Coordinates of C-alpha atoms in Angstrom, one line a residue:
M1 CA 2.0 -55.0 -65.7
S2 CA 2.0 -58.2 -67.2
S3 CA 2.2 -61.3 -64.9
P4 CA 5.7 -63.0 -64.6
T5 CA 4.0 -66.3 -66.4
K6 CA 2.7 -64.4 -69.1
K7 CA 5.9 -62.4 -69.8
A8 CA 7.7 -65.8 -69.8
K9 CA 5.3 -67.2 -72.5
E10 CA 6.2 -64.1 -74.7
L11 CA 9.9 -65.0 -74.3
E12 CA 9.5 -68.6 -75.2
D13 CA 10.5 -68.2 -78.9
P14 CA 14.3 -67.2 -79.0
G15 CA 14.2 -66.5 -82.6
S16 CA 17.1 -67.1 -84.9
G17 CA 20.6 -65.9 -84.7
E18 CA 23.2 -65.5 -81.9
G19 CA 22.2 -61.8 -81.2
D20 CA 18.6 -62.8 -80.7
A21 CA 19.7 -65.6 -78.4
Q22 CA 21.8 -63.2 -76.3
D23 CA 18.5 -61.0 -76.2
Y24 CA 16.3 -63.9 -75.2
I25 CA 18.9 -64.8 -72.3
R26 CA 19.0 -61.2 -71.1
N27 CA 15.1 -61.0 -71.0
I28 CA 14.9 -64.0 -69.0
E29 CA 17.3 -62.8 -66.6
I30 CA 15.2 -59.4 -66.3
Q31 CA 12.1 -61.5 -65.9
K32 CA 13.5 -63.5 -62.9
T33 CA 14.8 -60.1 -61.3
L34 CA 11.3 -58.6 -61.7
E35 CA 9.7 -61.8 -59.9
E36 CA 12.3 -61.3 -57.0
I37 CA 11.2 -57.6 -56.8
D38 CA 7.5 -58.5 -56.9
G39 CA 8.3 -61.0 -53.8
C40 CA 9.9 -58.3 -51.8
Q41 CA 7.0 -55.8 -52.7
N42 CA 4.5 -58.4 -51.4
Q43 CA 6.4 -58.6 -48.1
I44 CA 6.6 -54.9 -47.8
D45 CA 2.8 -54.6 -48.3
G46 CA 2.2 -57.2 -45.9
L47 CA 4.1 -55.4 -43.3
N48 CA 2.4 -52.2 -44.0
E49 CA -0.9 -53.6 -43.8
K50 CA 0.1 -55.2 -40.3
A51 CA 1.6 -51.8 -39.3
S52 CA -1.8 -50.1 -40.1
D53 CA -3.7 -52.6 -38.0
E54 CA -1.2 -52.1 -34.9
I55 CA -1.5 -48.3 -35.5
L56 CA -5.4 -48.4 -35.3
E57 CA -5.0 -50.5 -32.1
V58 CA -2.7 -47.8 -30.5
E59 CA -5.0 -45.0 -31.8
K60 CA -8.2 -46.8 -30.0
K61 CA -5.9 -47.3 -26.8
Y62 CA -5.2 -43.5 -26.8
N63 CA -8.7 -42.3 -27.7
K64 CA -9.9 -44.0 -24.6
L65 CA -7.0 -42.3 -22.4
R66 CA -7.7 -38.9 -23.9
K67 CA -11.5 -39.0 -23.5
P68 CA -11.7 -38.0 -19.9
Y69 CA -9.4 -35.1 -20.6
F70 CA -11.5 -33.9 -23.4
Q71 CA -14.5 -34.0 -21.1
K72 CA -12.5 -32.1 -18.4
R73 CA -11.6 -29.5 -21.1
N74 CA -15.4 -29.2 -22.1
D75 CA -16.3 -28.5 -18.6
I76 CA -13.6 -25.8 -18.2
I77 CA -14.6 -24.1 -21.5
K78 CA -18.1 -23.8 -20.5
R79 CA -16.8 -21.1 -17.9
I80 CA -15.8 -18.8 -20.9
P81 CA -18.7 -17.2 -22.6
N82 CA -18.8 -17.4 -26.4
F83 CA -15.7 -19.6 -26.4
W84 CA -16.7 -21.9 -29.2
V85 CA -18.1 -19.3 -31.5
T86 CA -15.1 -17.2 -31.1
A87 CA -13.0 -20.1 -32.1
F88 CA -15.1 -20.8 -35.2
V89 CA -14.8 -17.1 -36.2
N90 CA -11.1 -17.0 -35.9
N91 CA -10.8 -20.2 -38.2
K92 CA -10.6 -18.6 -41.5
E93 CA -12.1 -21.5 -43.5
I94 CA -15.2 -21.7 -41.2
A95 CA -15.5 -18.0 -40.8
E96 CA -16.1 -17.9 -44.6
I97 CA -19.3 -19.7 -44.6
L98 CA -20.6 -18.0 -41.3
E99 CA -23.5 -15.6 -41.8
E100 CA -24.2 -13.1 -39.2
D101 CA -27.4 -14.8 -37.9
E102 CA -25.5 -18.1 -37.9
E103 CA -22.8 -16.5 -35.7
D104 CA -25.3 -15.4 -33.4
A105 CA -27.0 -18.8 -33.2
L106 CA -23.6 -20.3 -32.6
R107 CA -23.1 -18.0 -29.4
Y108 CA -25.6 -20.6 -27.7
L109 CA -23.1 -23.5 -28.5
N110 CA -21.9 -24.6 -24.9
K111 CA -20.0 -28.0 -26.0
L112 CA -18.6 -29.7 -29.0
E113 CA -17.4 -33.0 -29.1
V114 CA -16.1 -35.4 -31.7
E115 CA -16.6 -39.3 -31.0
E116 CA -14.8 -41.6 -33.3
F117 CA -16.5 -45.2 -33.8
E118 CA -15.0 -48.3 -32.0
D119 CA -13.7 -49.2 -35.4
I120 CA -12.0 -45.9 -36.2
K121 CA -12.1 -46.8 -40.1
S122 CA -15.9 -46.9 -40.0
G123 CA -16.4 -43.4 -39.1
Y124 CA -17.0 -40.7 -36.4
R125 CA -19.7 -38.1 -35.4
I126 CA -19.7 -34.5 -34.3
N127 CA -22.1 -33.3 -31.6
F128 CA -23.0 -29.7 -31.0
H129 CA -24.6 -29.1 -27.6
F130 CA -26.7 -25.8 -27.5
D131 CA -28.2 -23.9 -24.7
K132 CA -32.0 -22.8 -25.1
N133 CA -32.0 -20.3 -28.1
P134 CA -34.6 -18.4 -30.3
Y135 CA -33.6 -20.3 -33.4
F136 CA -34.3 -24.1 -32.9
E137 CA -35.7 -26.5 -30.2
N138 CA -32.9 -29.2 -30.4
E139 CA -30.3 -29.4 -27.4
V140 CA -28.0 -31.4 -29.5
L141 CA -27.3 -31.4 -33.2
T142 CA -25.2 -34.6 -34.6
K143 CA -23.7 -34.9 -37.9
E144 CA -22.3 -38.4 -38.7
F145 CA -20.0 -39.8 -41.1
H146 CA -19.7 -43.5 -41.8
L147 CA -19.2 -46.3 -44.3
G148 CA -22.7 -46.8 -46.2
S149 CA -23.8 -50.3 -47.4
S150 CA -21.8 -50.0 -50.6
G151 CA -18.6 -49.2 -48.7
D152 CA -18.5 -45.7 -49.8
P153 CA -18.5 -42.8 -47.3
A154 CA -22.0 -41.5 -46.3
S155 CA -23.4 -39.0 -43.9
Q156 CA -26.4 -38.0 -42.0
S157 CA -27.5 -35.4 -39.5
T158 CA -30.0 -34.5 -36.9
P159 CA -33.3 -32.9 -38.4
I160 CA -33.2 -29.4 -37.2
C161 CA -36.5 -28.2 -35.4
W162 CA -36.4 -24.5 -36.4
K163 CA -38.7 -22.2 -34.6
E164 CA -41.3 -20.3 -36.5
G165 CA -39.7 -17.8 -38.9
A166 CA -36.0 -18.7 -37.7
D167 CA -35.0 -21.2 -40.3
L168 CA -31.5 -20.0 -41.1
T169 CA -31.0 -22.3 -44.0
K170 CA -33.9 -20.7 -46.0
K171 CA -32.5 -17.1 -45.0
A172 CA -29.1 -18.0 -46.5
K173 CA -30.6 -19.2 -49.9
T174 CA -32.4 -15.9 -50.1
K175 CA -29.5 -13.8 -49.5
A176 CA -27.6 -12.5 -52.2
P177 CA -23.6 -13.1 -52.0
L178 CA -21.8 -10.4 -50.2
K179 CA -19.4 -8.3 -52.5
G180 CA -16.0 -8.9 -52.1
R181 CA -16.5 -12.0 -50.0
K182 CA -14.7 -15.0 -51.3
R183 CA -15.9 -18.4 -50.9
P184 CA -13.6 -21.2 -51.6
L185 CA -15.7 -23.8 -50.1
K186 CA -18.9 -25.2 -51.7
H187 CA -21.3 -24.5 -49.0
R188 CA -23.3 -21.4 -48.8
S189 CA -23.5 -21.2 -44.9
F190 CA -22.7 -23.2 -41.7
F191 CA -26.1 -24.7 -41.5
D192 CA -26.3 -25.4 -45.1
W193 CA -23.2 -27.4 -44.5
F194 CA -24.8 -29.3 -41.6
T195 CA -27.7 -30.4 -43.5
D196 CA -25.8 -31.2 -46.8
H197 CA -24.8 -34.8 -47.4
G198 CA -24.0 -34.5 -51.3
D199 CA -20.2 -35.4 -51.1
P200 CA -19.3 -36.8 -47.6
S201 CA -15.8 -38.2 -49.0
S202 CA -14.6 -34.5 -49.4
D203 CA -16.3 -32.7 -46.5
E204 CA -13.7 -29.9 -45.8
I205 CA -15.5 -28.4 -42.8
A206 CA -16.0 -31.8 -41.0
E207 CA -12.3 -32.4 -41.5
L208 CA -11.5 -29.1 -40.0
I209 CA -13.6 -29.6 -37.0
K210 CA -12.4 -33.2 -36.4
D211 CA -8.5 -32.9 -37.2
D212 CA -7.8 -29.3 -36.4
M213 CA -10.6 -27.6 -34.2
W214 CA -11.5 -30.3 -31.8
P215 CA -7.8 -31.3 -30.9
N216 CA -6.8 -27.9 -29.9
P217 CA -9.4 -25.3 -30.0
L218 CA -7.7 -23.0 -27.7
Q219 CA -5.3 -21.8 -30.5
Y220 CA -8.2 -20.6 -32.6
Y221 CA -9.9 -18.8 -29.4
L222 CA -6.5 -16.8 -28.9
A223 CA -5.6 -16.6 -32.4
P224 CA -5.7 -12.5 -32.5
D225 CA -3.6 -12.4 -29.4
I226 CA -0.9 -14.9 -30.8
D227 CA -0.9 -13.0 -34.1
V228 CA -0.1 -9.9 -32.2
E229 CA 2.5 -11.5 -30.0
N230 CA 4.2 -12.8 -33.2
G231 CA 4.1 -9.3 -35.0
I232 CA 1.7 -10.7 -37.6
E233 CA -0.9 -7.9 -37.3
G234 CA 1.5 -5.4 -35.7
D235 CA 0.6 -1.9 -37.4
G236 CA 2.7 -0.2 -34.6
E237 CA 5.8 -2.5 -35.6
E238 CA 5.4 -1.3 -39.2
C239 CA 5.3 2.2 -38.0
E240 CA 8.3 1.7 -36.0
S241 CA 10.2 0.1 -38.8
E242 CA 9.4 2.9 -41.0
E243 CA 10.8 5.3 -38.5
E244 CA 13.8 3.4 -38.1
E245 CA 14.4 3.5 -42.0
E246 CA 13.8 7.3 -41.8
E247 CA 16.6 7.6 -39.3
E248 CA 18.9 5.4 -41.2
D249 CA 18.2 7.6 -44.3
G250 CA 18.8 10.6 -42.3
A251 CA 22.1 9.3 -41.0
D252 CA 23.1 8.6 -44.6
D253 CA 22.3 12.1 -45.6
G254 CA 24.5 13.4 -42.7
D255 CA 27.2 11.4 -43.7
E256 CA 27.1 12.6 -47.3
G257 CA 27.0 16.2 -46.0
G258 CA 30.0 15.5 -44.0
E259 CA 31.9 14.2 -47.1
G260 CA 30.8 16.9 -49.4
G261 CA 30.2 20.1 -47.3
E262 CA 28.2 21.4 -44.5
G263 CA 24.5 19.9 -44.0
E264 CA 21.4 22.0 -43.4
E265 CA 21.7 21.6 -39.6
G266 CA 25.3 21.8 -38.9
D267 CA 26.9 21.6 -35.4
D268 CA 27.6 25.1 -33.9
S269 CA 30.4 23.8 -32.0
I270 CA 32.2 22.3 -35.0
V271 CA 31.5 25.6 -36.9
V272 CA 33.0 27.7 -34.0
V273 CA 36.2 25.5 -34.1
E274 CA 36.5 25.9 -37.7
D275 CA 36.1 29.8 -37.4
D276 CA 38.9 29.9 -34.6
V277 CA 41.1 27.8 -36.7
D278 CA 40.5 29.9 -39.9
E279 CA 41.2 33.1 -37.7
D280 CA 44.6 31.6 -36.2
D281 CA 45.6 30.7 -39.8
E282 CA 45.0 34.3 -41.1
E283 CA 46.9 35.6 -38.2
E284 CA 49.9 33.4 -38.8
E285 CA 49.8 34.4 -42.5
E286 CA 49.9 38.1 -41.6
A287 CA 52.7 37.7 -39.3
V288 CA 54.7 35.7 -42.0
N289 CA 53.7 38.6 -44.5
D290 CA 54.9 41.2 -42.2
E291 CA 58.2 39.6 -41.7
D292 CA 58.6 39.2 -45.4
D293 CA 57.9 42.7 -45.8
G294 CA 60.5 43.7 -43.4
V295 CA 63.2 41.5 -44.9
N296 CA 62.1 43.0 -48.4
E297 CA 62.3 46.7 -47.2
E298 CA 66.0 45.9 -45.7
D299 CA 67.0 44.3 -49.0
D300 CA 65.7 47.4 -51.0
L301 CA 67.6 49.7 -48.9
L302 CA 70.9 48.0 -49.1
V303 CA 70.4 47.8 -52.9
D304 CA 69.7 51.6 -52.9
D305 CA 72.7 52.3 -51.0
E306 CA 74.9 50.5 -53.4
V307 CA 73.5 52.1 -56.3
E308 CA 74.0 55.6 -54.7
R309 CA 77.8 54.8 -54.0
E310 CA 78.1 53.6 -57.5
D311 CA 76.7 56.8 -59.1
G312 CA 78.7 59.1 -56.8
E313 CA 82.0 57.7 -58.0
E314 CA 83.2 59.6 -60.8
P315 CA 85.5 58.0 -63.4
E316 CA 89.3 59.4 -63.5

């Protein structure tokens, strides 16, 4: 966008004619309006910057308040075997880069913590605390994200002291990709992610751990149970719904049978009642027919008598 001063210089020459003069005046008015908008925008930007600084101060304050609770939570988590590896496996994105050997190594992970720097904008570190294990000598593995000397994001991690023949990064590189396994993330394996520092500005795994896993790991440890409670993985529910649909279809067929005729499985009581009704109707019809026959016979006799009398009379 050109500056207000430059814009004003472009409009100095009003040209000739009344129409050009009106256009020039209108452009001047628009220019003044744009300058007013620019002034308001500068004030808004200033408030936004001030709000960001205050939000950071509030975040620092609550980071200190949350810290003892995070520590208490970690102490409690240690009572549950394989808590962290279970949470990792139940996180779909992290599970996609976990090899079987790495999953076994993470069974020795007894504590996870995320530490933000005093200046939150400058970065954070993720600490993985391990019990003694057959894979490496380190008790703590740390991956750190910070602003480099150029001001761009950078990362570094603890060198892993692998035990002889147990380097999982080498094993991951020699393994062929598993068929049917999707890998939307760029890392081949978990420890490949840990040792990679190629593009720290878009580290999806680090962001998942920092912003999702660390604030509430319990949601991932309990993920299968929560899914079952919510009916997400309920095979039984699907069966029940199918049975309900079959029952509804059967009810509909029964209704159609009632309207159009008897169904395959009729109610005996209903059939008996219908038979009784039919028999009663037949008896009533027979009685009526008998009465009609009697009346007809009497009428025939009267007619015969009259005919005989007429035949018996001889003309004079």
